[in-house]
Short mmCIF file of C-alpha atoms in Angstrom, two decimals:
data_model
loop_
_atom_site.label_atom_id
_atom_site.label_comp_id
_atom_site.label_asym_id
_atom_site.label_seq_id
_atom_site.Cartn_x
_atom_site.Cartn_y
_atom_site.Cartn_z
CA UNK A 67 -17.44 9.55 -15.24
CA UNK A 68 -17.22 6.21 -16.99
CA UNK A 69 -16.36 2.96 -15.29
CA UNK A 70 -15.12 -0.32 -16.65
CA UNK A 71 -15.11 -3.73 -15.02
CA UNK A 72 -13.54 -6.78 -16.61
CA UNK A 73 -16.19 -8.85 -18.34
CA UNK A 74 -16.90 -12.44 -17.34
CA UNK A 75 -17.79 -15.29 -19.60
CA UNK A 76 -21.31 -16.74 -19.38
CA UNK A 77 -19.80 -20.05 -18.32
CA UNK A 78 -17.97 -18.42 -15.46
CA UNK A 79 -21.08 -16.62 -14.30
CA UNK A 80 -22.82 -19.98 -14.04
CA UNK A 81 -20.10 -21.45 -11.84
CA UNK A 82 -19.03 -18.37 -9.89
CA UNK A 83 -19.11 -18.68 -6.15
CA UNK A 84 -21.97 -19.10 -3.81
CA UNK A 85 -23.20 -17.33 -0.70
CA UNK A 86 -24.48 -19.32 2.28
CA UNK A 87 -26.51 -16.87 4.30
CA UNK A 88 -27.48 -19.48 6.86
CA UNK A 89 -23.86 -20.17 7.77
CA UNK A 90 -22.70 -16.57 7.50
CA UNK A 91 -19.82 -17.68 5.26
CA UNK A 92 -19.02 -16.42 1.80
CA UNK A 93 -16.94 -18.39 -0.67
CA UNK A 94 -16.22 -17.56 -4.29
CA UNK A 95 -15.16 -19.94 -7.02
CA UNK A 96 -11.81 -19.39 -8.68
CA UNK A 97 -11.48 -18.17 -12.25
CA UNK A 98 -11.82 -20.45 -15.25
CA UNK A 99 -8.90 -21.97 -17.14
CA UNK A 100 -9.74 -19.68 -20.08
CA UNK A 101 -9.45 -16.60 -17.87
CA UNK A 102 -6.24 -17.88 -16.28
CA UNK A 103 -4.73 -18.25 -19.75
CA UNK A 104 -5.27 -14.54 -20.34
CA UNK A 105 -2.59 -13.81 -17.72
CA UNK A 106 0.60 -12.90 -19.55
CA UNK A 107 -1.30 -12.65 -22.85
CA UNK A 108 -3.88 -9.87 -23.22
CA UNK A 109 -3.55 -9.27 -19.47
CA UNK A 110 -0.38 -8.64 -17.51
CA UNK A 111 0.82 -11.53 -15.33
CA UNK A 112 -1.04 -9.99 -12.36
CA UNK A 113 -4.24 -9.15 -14.23
CA UNK A 114 -3.88 -5.59 -15.50
CA UNK A 115 -4.75 -4.69 -19.08
CA UNK A 116 -1.55 -5.16 -21.04
CA UNK A 117 -2.68 -2.83 -23.83
CA UNK A 118 -2.52 0.93 -23.59
CA UNK A 119 -5.56 3.17 -23.81
CA UNK A 120 -7.22 4.48 -26.95
CA UNK A 121 -5.29 7.75 -27.28
CA UNK A 122 -1.93 6.34 -26.20
CA UNK A 123 -1.66 8.44 -23.03
CA UNK A 124 -1.39 5.15 -21.15
CA UNK A 125 1.14 2.93 -22.94
CA UNK A 126 1.11 -0.83 -23.15
CA UNK A 127 2.86 -2.70 -20.33
CA UNK A 128 6.10 -4.14 -21.70
CA UNK A 129 7.38 -5.89 -18.58
CA UNK A 130 8.27 -2.80 -16.56
CA UNK A 131 11.65 -2.12 -15.02
CA UNK A 132 13.46 -5.43 -14.69
CA UNK A 133 17.06 -4.27 -14.24
CA UNK A 134 18.81 -1.34 -12.53
CA UNK A 135 20.19 1.51 -14.65
CA UNK A 136 23.91 1.68 -15.41
CA UNK A 137 25.99 2.67 -12.41
CA UNK A 138 23.55 1.47 -9.78
CA UNK A 139 24.83 -0.68 -6.92
CA UNK A 140 22.77 -2.25 -4.15
CA UNK A 141 22.53 0.09 -1.18
CA UNK A 142 22.23 3.26 -3.23
CA UNK A 143 19.16 5.42 -3.23
CA UNK A 144 17.61 4.41 -6.52
CA UNK A 145 18.55 6.82 -9.35
CA UNK A 146 15.59 8.08 -11.35
CA UNK A 147 15.36 6.07 -14.59
CA UNK A 148 13.07 8.78 -15.98
CA UNK A 149 15.12 11.81 -14.94
CA UNK A 150 14.94 13.35 -18.42
CA UNK A 151 11.13 13.41 -18.45
CA UNK A 152 9.63 16.87 -18.45
CA UNK A 153 6.41 18.05 -16.84
CA UNK A 154 3.62 17.81 -19.42
CA UNK A 155 1.34 20.17 -17.51
CA UNK A 156 0.34 21.11 -13.97
CA UNK A 157 -3.07 20.68 -12.48
CA UNK A 158 -3.96 23.62 -10.24
CA UNK A 159 -7.07 25.05 -8.63
CA UNK A 160 -7.51 27.19 -11.73
CA UNK A 161 -7.77 24.27 -14.16
CA UNK A 162 -8.85 21.43 -11.86
CA UNK A 163 -12.37 21.32 -13.28
CA UNK A 164 -10.93 20.49 -16.70
CA UNK A 165 -9.45 17.29 -15.28
CA UNK A 166 -12.13 16.53 -12.67
CA UNK A 167 -13.19 13.24 -14.27
CA UNK A 168 -9.67 11.89 -13.75
CA UNK A 169 -9.04 13.23 -10.24
CA UNK A 170 -9.87 11.66 -6.90
CA UNK A 171 -12.17 13.56 -4.56
CA UNK A 172 -9.13 14.01 -2.32
CA UNK A 173 -7.03 15.58 -5.08
CA UNK A 174 -9.85 17.98 -5.92
CA UNK A 175 -10.18 18.95 -2.27
CA UNK A 176 -6.44 19.59 -1.86
CA UNK A 177 -6.39 21.74 -4.99
CA UNK A 178 -9.35 23.79 -3.78
CA UNK A 179 -8.12 24.06 -0.17
CA UNK A 180 -4.53 25.18 -0.74
CA UNK A 181 -4.00 27.92 -3.37
CA UNK A 182 -0.35 26.95 -3.94
CA UNK A 183 -1.08 23.22 -4.30
CA UNK A 184 -0.42 21.71 -7.72
CA UNK A 185 -0.02 18.30 -9.35
CA UNK A 186 2.80 18.07 -11.91
CA UNK A 187 1.80 15.51 -14.55
CA UNK A 188 4.40 13.50 -16.46
CA UNK A 189 4.32 10.89 -19.21
CA UNK A 190 2.93 7.57 -17.97
CA UNK A 191 5.60 4.94 -17.33
CA UNK A 192 4.30 1.50 -16.45
CA UNK A 193 7.40 0.61 -14.45
CA UNK A 194 5.92 -2.14 -12.27
CA UNK A 195 7.62 -5.53 -12.29
CA UNK A 196 7.90 -8.56 -10.01
CA UNK A 197 10.11 -11.65 -10.17
CA UNK A 198 8.93 -14.41 -12.55
CA UNK A 199 8.05 -16.75 -9.65
CA UNK A 200 5.37 -14.27 -8.54
CA UNK A 201 3.85 -14.32 -12.01
CA UNK A 202 4.01 -18.12 -12.13
CA UNK A 203 2.35 -18.50 -8.73
CA UNK A 204 -0.38 -16.03 -9.66
CA UNK A 205 -1.32 -18.06 -12.72
CA UNK A 206 -1.04 -21.36 -10.83
CA UNK A 207 -3.28 -20.37 -7.94
CA UNK A 208 -5.68 -18.13 -9.83
CA UNK A 209 -7.90 -21.18 -10.40
CA UNK A 210 -7.93 -22.27 -6.74
CA UNK A 211 -7.91 -19.00 -4.77
CA UNK A 212 -11.11 -18.21 -2.89
CA UNK A 213 -12.42 -15.93 -0.17
CA UNK A 214 -13.49 -17.58 3.09
CA UNK A 215 -15.24 -16.60 6.29
CA UNK A 216 -17.34 -13.72 4.94
CA UNK A 217 -14.32 -12.60 2.92
CA UNK A 218 -12.10 -12.15 5.97
CA UNK A 219 -9.61 -14.74 4.80
CA UNK A 220 -8.37 -16.45 1.66
CA UNK A 221 -7.61 -20.04 0.80
CA UNK A 222 -6.14 -21.90 -2.14
CA UNK A 223 -3.36 -19.41 -2.84
CA UNK A 224 0.16 -18.57 -1.77
CA UNK A 225 3.01 -16.37 -3.06
CA UNK A 226 1.20 -14.73 -6.00
CA UNK A 227 -1.73 -12.36 -6.44
CA UNK A 228 -4.76 -14.45 -5.43
CA UNK A 229 -7.39 -12.67 -7.53
CA UNK A 230 -5.82 -11.27 -10.71
CA UNK A 231 -9.26 -10.96 -12.31
CA UNK A 232 -11.31 -9.61 -9.37
CA UNK A 233 -15.06 -9.94 -9.19
CA UNK A 234 -15.70 -7.95 -6.01
CA UNK A 235 -14.15 -5.33 -3.78
CA UNK A 236 -12.85 -7.74 -1.17
CA UNK A 237 -10.79 -9.57 -3.76
CA UNK A 238 -9.15 -6.28 -4.76
CA UNK A 239 -8.37 -5.52 -1.11
CA UNK A 240 -6.77 -8.95 -0.66
CA UNK A 241 -4.63 -8.37 -3.74
CA UNK A 242 -3.23 -5.30 -1.99
CA UNK A 243 -2.71 -7.10 1.32
CA UNK A 244 -0.83 -9.97 -0.32
CA UNK A 245 1.11 -8.03 -2.99
CA UNK A 246 4.80 -8.81 -3.33
CA UNK A 247 7.22 -6.63 -1.34
CA UNK A 248 10.15 -9.03 -1.29
CA UNK A 249 10.68 -11.98 1.01
CA UNK A 250 12.20 -9.90 3.80
CA UNK A 251 12.91 -6.18 3.93
CA UNK A 252 14.57 -3.80 6.37
CA UNK A 253 13.79 -0.09 6.33
CA UNK A 254 15.26 2.97 8.05
CA UNK A 255 12.63 5.67 7.70
CA UNK A 256 11.36 8.80 9.41
CA UNK A 257 7.94 10.23 10.13
CA UNK A 258 6.88 13.83 10.62
CA UNK A 259 3.58 15.56 11.39
CA UNK A 260 4.30 19.26 10.80
CA UNK A 261 2.37 21.94 12.61
CA UNK A 262 0.51 24.47 10.48
CA UNK A 263 3.54 26.77 10.58
CA UNK A 264 5.76 24.01 9.22
CA UNK A 265 7.65 23.13 12.40
CA UNK A 266 8.12 19.41 13.00
CA UNK A 267 9.91 16.76 15.02
CA UNK A 268 11.22 13.71 13.21
CA UNK A 269 10.44 10.27 14.57
CA UNK A 270 12.97 7.74 13.31
CA UNK A 271 12.06 4.09 12.85
CA UNK A 272 13.88 0.92 12.00
CA UNK A 273 11.45 -1.69 10.82
CA UNK A 274 11.66 -5.03 9.11
CA UNK A 275 9.18 -7.49 7.65
CA UNK A 276 9.25 -11.17 6.82
CA UNK A 277 6.59 -11.74 4.19
CA UNK A 278 5.62 -15.27 5.16
CA UNK A 279 3.16 -15.54 2.29
CA UNK A 280 5.96 -14.96 -0.26
CA UNK A 281 8.72 -17.14 1.15
CA UNK A 282 10.47 -19.29 -1.44
CA UNK A 283 8.85 -22.72 -1.74
CA UNK A 284 6.23 -22.13 0.95
CA UNK A 285 2.95 -24.00 0.67
CA UNK A 286 -0.41 -22.98 2.06
CA UNK A 287 -0.28 -25.66 4.76
CA UNK A 288 2.95 -24.10 6.07
CA UNK A 289 1.53 -20.58 6.54
CA UNK A 290 -0.03 -21.31 9.95
CA UNK A 291 -2.48 -18.48 9.20
CA UNK A 292 0.40 -15.94 9.20
CA UNK A 293 0.57 -13.47 6.32
CA UNK A 294 3.68 -11.67 7.58
CA UNK A 295 5.89 -10.94 10.59
CA UNK A 296 6.71 -7.32 11.38
CA UNK A 297 9.00 -5.53 13.80
CA UNK A 298 9.21 -1.78 14.37
CA UNK A 299 11.69 -0.02 16.66
CA UNK A 300 11.60 3.69 17.48
CA UNK A 301 15.16 5.04 17.54
CA UNK A 302 14.55 8.80 17.90
CA UNK A 303 13.72 11.17 19.50
CA UNK A 304 15.15 10.17 22.86
CA UNK A 305 11.82 10.43 24.68
CA UNK A 306 10.36 7.71 22.43
CA UNK A 307 13.45 5.69 21.60
CA UNK A 308 13.74 2.08 22.68
CA UNK A 309 10.18 0.88 22.28
CA UNK A 310 9.83 -2.08 19.95
CA UNK A 311 6.66 -3.52 18.40
CA UNK A 312 6.35 -7.03 16.99
CA UNK A 313 3.32 -8.14 14.98
CA UNK A 314 2.19 -11.49 13.64
CA UNK A 315 -0.24 -10.53 10.89
CA UNK A 316 -2.78 -13.33 10.57
CA UNK A 317 -4.37 -14.23 7.26
CA UNK A 318 -7.85 -14.31 8.81
CA UNK A 319 -7.95 -11.82 11.68
CA UNK A 320 -11.54 -12.59 12.55
CA UNK A 321 -10.78 -16.27 12.98
CA UNK A 322 -7.56 -15.43 14.84
CA UNK A 323 -6.84 -11.84 15.83
CA UNK A 324 -3.59 -10.13 14.95
CA UNK A 325 -0.94 -10.96 17.53
CA UNK A 326 1.11 -8.01 18.71
CA UNK A 327 3.60 -7.37 21.50
CA UNK A 328 5.47 -4.25 22.56
CA UNK A 329 8.67 -3.88 24.54
CA UNK A 330 8.40 -0.94 26.93
CA UNK A 331 11.75 0.65 27.82
CA UNK A 332 10.50 2.16 31.06
CA UNK A 333 9.18 -1.14 32.40
CA UNK A 334 11.73 -3.29 30.53
CA UNK A 335 8.92 -5.72 29.88
CA UNK A 336 7.18 -7.28 26.90
CA UNK A 337 3.42 -6.85 26.90
CA UNK A 338 0.63 -7.84 24.56
CA UNK A 339 -0.58 -4.96 22.38
CA UNK A 340 -4.16 -5.76 21.32
CA UNK A 341 -4.93 -2.17 20.31
CA UNK A 342 -2.58 -2.15 17.30
CA UNK A 343 -5.48 -2.45 14.87
CA UNK A 344 -8.39 -0.70 13.16
CA UNK A 345 -8.80 2.98 14.10
CA UNK A 346 -6.48 3.09 17.08
CA UNK A 347 -3.78 5.74 16.55
CA UNK A 348 -0.66 4.78 14.60
CA UNK A 349 2.70 4.70 16.37
CA UNK A 350 3.86 8.20 17.38
CA UNK A 351 1.45 9.66 14.82
CA UNK A 352 0.11 12.57 16.88
CA UNK A 353 -3.34 11.15 16.14
CA UNK A 354 -2.93 11.95 12.43
CA UNK A 355 -3.42 8.43 11.10
CA UNK A 356 -4.98 5.20 12.27
CA UNK A 357 -3.27 1.84 12.66
CA UNK A 358 -5.05 0.49 9.59
CA UNK A 359 -3.84 3.39 7.42
CA UNK A 360 -0.27 2.11 7.66
CA UNK A 361 0.69 0.89 4.17
CA UNK A 362 -2.51 2.71 3.04
CA UNK A 363 -4.64 -0.14 4.40
CA UNK A 364 -3.79 -3.17 6.47
CA UNK A 365 -5.46 -5.63 8.79
CA UNK A 366 -8.87 -7.23 8.95
CA UNK A 367 -11.44 -6.01 6.39
CA UNK A 368 -14.40 -7.21 8.45
CA UNK A 369 -15.82 -3.85 9.56
CA UNK A 370 -16.64 -2.69 6.03
CA UNK A 371 -18.74 -3.60 3.05
CA UNK A 372 -16.42 -3.37 0.03
CA UNK A 373 -18.03 -2.32 -3.25
CA UNK A 374 -16.10 -2.66 -6.49
CA UNK A 375 -16.99 0.52 -8.38
CA UNK A 376 -14.94 -0.26 -11.47
CA UNK A 377 -11.73 0.63 -13.25
CA UNK A 378 -10.95 4.22 -14.23
CA UNK A 379 -8.18 6.30 -15.73
CA UNK A 380 -6.94 8.72 -13.05
CA UNK A 381 -4.00 10.97 -12.25
CA UNK A 382 -2.20 9.32 -9.37
CA UNK A 383 1.29 9.51 -7.79
CA UNK A 384 3.73 7.21 -9.58
CA UNK A 385 7.48 6.79 -10.15
CA UNK A 386 8.24 9.21 -7.31
CA UNK A 387 12.03 9.00 -7.58
CA UNK A 388 12.46 12.72 -6.85
CA UNK A 389 10.88 12.27 -3.41
CA UNK A 390 13.13 9.24 -2.91
CA UNK A 391 16.41 10.94 -3.78
CA UNK A 392 19.29 11.29 -1.31
CA UNK A 393 20.18 14.55 -3.08
CA UNK A 394 17.41 16.30 -1.15
CA UNK A 395 16.80 16.78 2.57
CA UNK A 396 13.72 16.19 4.69
CA UNK A 397 13.38 19.94 4.94
CA UNK A 398 13.08 20.15 1.16
CA UNK A 399 10.00 17.92 1.33
CA UNK A 400 8.29 19.00 4.56
CA UNK A 401 6.56 22.35 4.12
CA UNK A 402 3.63 24.06 5.90
CA UNK A 403 0.19 22.57 5.16
CA UNK A 404 1.40 20.06 2.53
CA UNK A 405 4.60 18.54 1.17
CA UNK A 406 6.61 20.24 -1.57
CA UNK A 407 4.53 19.34 -4.59
CA UNK A 408 7.32 20.32 -6.98
CA UNK A 409 9.04 17.08 -5.95
CA UNK A 410 6.03 14.91 -6.73
CA UNK A 411 5.16 13.11 -9.95
CA UNK A 412 1.67 12.23 -11.15
CA UNK A 413 0.82 10.04 -14.10
CA UNK A 414 -2.33 8.80 -15.82
CA UNK A 415 -2.94 5.18 -14.84
CA UNK A 416 -5.84 2.78 -14.72
CA UNK A 417 -6.90 2.10 -11.15
CA UNK A 418 -9.51 -0.09 -9.54
CA UNK A 419 -11.88 1.98 -7.39
CA UNK A 420 -13.32 0.38 -4.26
CA UNK A 421 -15.81 2.00 -1.88
CA UNK A 422 -15.74 0.85 1.76
CA UNK A 423 -18.85 1.51 3.86
CA UNK A 424 -19.00 0.73 7.56
CA UNK A 425 -21.19 -2.25 8.40
CA UNK A 426 -24.14 -1.71 10.76
CA UNK A 427 -23.20 -2.49 14.36
CA UNK A 428 -19.49 -1.83 13.87
CA UNK A 429 -17.36 1.20 14.70
CA UNK A 430 -14.58 3.13 13.01
CA UNK A 431 -13.72 6.83 12.85
CA UNK A 432 -13.99 6.53 9.03
CA UNK A 433 -17.54 5.40 8.20
CA UNK A 434 -16.68 5.60 4.51
CA UNK A 435 -13.47 5.21 2.52
CA UNK A 436 -12.65 5.24 -1.18
CA UNK A 437 -9.48 3.49 -2.29
CA UNK A 438 -7.68 3.54 -5.63
CA UNK A 439 -5.63 0.44 -6.52
CA UNK A 440 -2.98 0.39 -9.24
CA UNK A 441 -4.06 -2.14 -11.90
CA UNK A 442 -0.48 -3.30 -12.45
CA UNK A 443 0.82 -3.75 -8.88
CA UNK A 444 -2.36 -3.75 -6.71
CA UNK A 445 -0.72 -1.10 -4.51
CA UNK A 446 -3.21 1.42 -3.11
CA UNK A 447 -2.04 4.72 -4.61
CA UNK A 448 -4.64 7.02 -3.04
CA UNK A 449 -7.46 6.90 -0.49
CA UNK A 450 -10.17 9.27 0.67
CA UNK A 451 -11.50 8.99 4.22
CA UNK A 452 -14.82 10.52 5.34
CA UNK A 453 -16.08 11.50 8.77
CA UNK A 454 -19.41 10.71 10.46
CA UNK A 455 -21.10 13.65 8.74
CA UNK A 456 -20.15 12.32 5.32
CA UNK A 457 -17.56 15.08 4.91
CA UNK A 458 -14.19 14.32 3.31
CA UNK A 459 -11.78 14.36 6.22
CA UNK A 460 -8.42 12.86 5.36
CA UNK A 461 -6.69 12.35 2.02
CA UNK A 462 -3.95 9.76 1.60
CA UNK A 463 -1.37 9.26 -1.14
CA UNK A 464 1.32 6.61 -1.61
CA UNK A 465 4.23 7.94 -3.64
CA UNK A 466 5.71 4.77 -5.10
CA UNK A 467 8.72 3.61 -7.07
CA UNK A 468 9.98 0.35 -8.52
CA UNK A 469 12.83 -0.82 -6.29
CA UNK A 470 14.36 -2.35 -9.37
CA UNK A 471 17.15 -4.19 -7.57
CA UNK A 472 14.44 -6.40 -6.02
CA UNK A 473 11.64 -5.88 -8.57
CA UNK A 474 9.39 -4.54 -5.83
CA UNK A 475 6.85 -1.77 -6.41
CA UNK A 476 6.23 -0.03 -3.07
CA UNK A 477 5.82 3.40 -1.53
CA UNK A 478 8.79 5.60 -0.77
CA UNK A 479 6.57 8.10 1.06
CA UNK A 480 3.02 8.00 2.42
CA UNK A 481 1.27 11.31 3.04
CA UNK A 482 -1.99 11.56 4.98
CA UNK A 483 -3.56 15.05 4.97
CA UNK A 484 -6.20 16.14 7.48
CA UNK A 485 -8.32 18.73 5.65
CA UNK A 486 -10.14 19.80 8.80
CA UNK A 487 -7.04 20.26 10.99
CA UNK A 488 -4.99 21.73 8.16
CA UNK A 489 -2.11 19.36 8.89
CA UNK A 490 -0.54 16.24 7.42
CA UNK A 491 1.69 13.35 8.41
CA UNK A 492 4.44 11.96 6.19
CA UNK A 493 5.75 8.45 6.78
CA UNK A 494 8.67 6.81 5.01
CA UNK A 495 11.12 9.70 4.69
CA UNK A 496 14.33 7.93 3.69
CA UNK A 497 16.34 10.68 1.99
CA UNK A 498 18.77 11.03 4.89
CA UNK A 499 18.60 7.40 6.03
CA UNK A 500 20.15 4.13 4.77
CA UNK A 501 18.36 2.51 1.86
CA UNK A 502 15.86 -0.37 2.08
CA UNK A 503 17.59 -3.74 2.30
CA UNK A 504 15.81 -6.59 0.53
CA UNK A 505 18.70 -9.02 1.12
CA UNK A 506 18.21 -9.66 4.84
CA UNK A 507 17.57 -13.24 5.95
CA UNK A 508 14.91 -13.85 8.59
CA UNK A 509 12.89 -16.74 9.99
CA UNK A 510 9.66 -16.75 12.04
CA UNK A 511 11.78 -17.43 15.15
CA UNK A 512 13.17 -13.88 14.87
CA UNK A 513 9.73 -12.49 15.71
CA UNK A 514 8.78 -14.35 18.88
CA UNK A 515 8.07 -12.59 22.19
CA UNK A 516 11.26 -14.12 23.61
CA UNK A 517 13.30 -12.75 20.72
CA UNK A 518 11.71 -9.35 21.35
CA UNK A 519 12.58 -9.57 25.04
CA UNK A 520 16.19 -10.37 24.28
CA UNK A 521 16.49 -7.50 21.82
CA UNK A 522 14.90 -5.03 24.19
CA UNK A 523 17.34 -5.61 27.03
CA UNK A 524 20.51 -5.46 24.92
#
């Protein structure tokens, strides 16, 4: 399997960052002016290769989806702009070996484990787009952005992608953590962890996020080490309803740990929630995913060594408008052992591959993880998680779309499959819920413990 990493100029190699072992801090120099000028020229504004591949199976990026299709109004479930595309072929257990060099280890395992599992492959559509101010900020700060504190924080950047031309795995991870998802967003979504026979109970959430890093006009000095503010309320089933979680996601969680509070309906009190991190179980997840698997990966990267393997062409979930549609029900998606793969869409895209290996002296239930980052959006599209024996344990996929009303590329459904238990958990089911709202207005004051207390007792 071939790999490709963006080349660096000799000049840049001479000035690239330094490592101070005595202080335990790592800092990397920003990219050169010549490299920055590639953004929007031979590279996309966020650093992907603008050109297509040699045989044309990956087209050139032409700006992506920048406007809704005719008939769309804000509040609708987003109609599929590629609804007339036909399946080119299906990858199954019978032909998986033919495509093995372009499949993740997780995809290969799912194909071999479940006889009825398939991956319908469609024409590649590079639909990603962001607002122009994100592109402008990326170019502006690309020459000042740097990793700090052993790579556990960043400095010299705000609003845009800090490392559009990455030189190590940590920079790729930070591009995912800081990627644009609007300024503020409200979601009404459901989660389900079906039993092996297909039975499930829906857990309904209402969550909202203020992306502090992307606020209009914000400067680095105004961040106060806060990447984003997050609130999650459980609204069903009745036995779980009423609990509310608020998180202040810090930029450098080693310097200053994530701040989290939870309102408990039984006690009618707000308490600190220090365990909402790392490999502690995700909210109401039946132990099927960890806290840091939310959004494919979140939180402090300090427990792992992050190796940049390279860039590869791979079949990954993309433009998953069928899974997003309000014309289908949750029951159409949720099936025994795995979701209904007939509703999925896979495309050939270039992804950055990063291997995470647990550092000596640290703990996590996943000693090793492999993550696959979309070159256009920096969204993690797939991840493989291994257990302590080195065996592939859990496989994760983010089925994404371009929310073209806001020019946001984000998941519409995350699926985490436990190969050993023979079960999966699906988060983000929105087919029977109101659509994401990117027009809400929020301030940091909406996410204080006192604001949480007031909301909890209403």
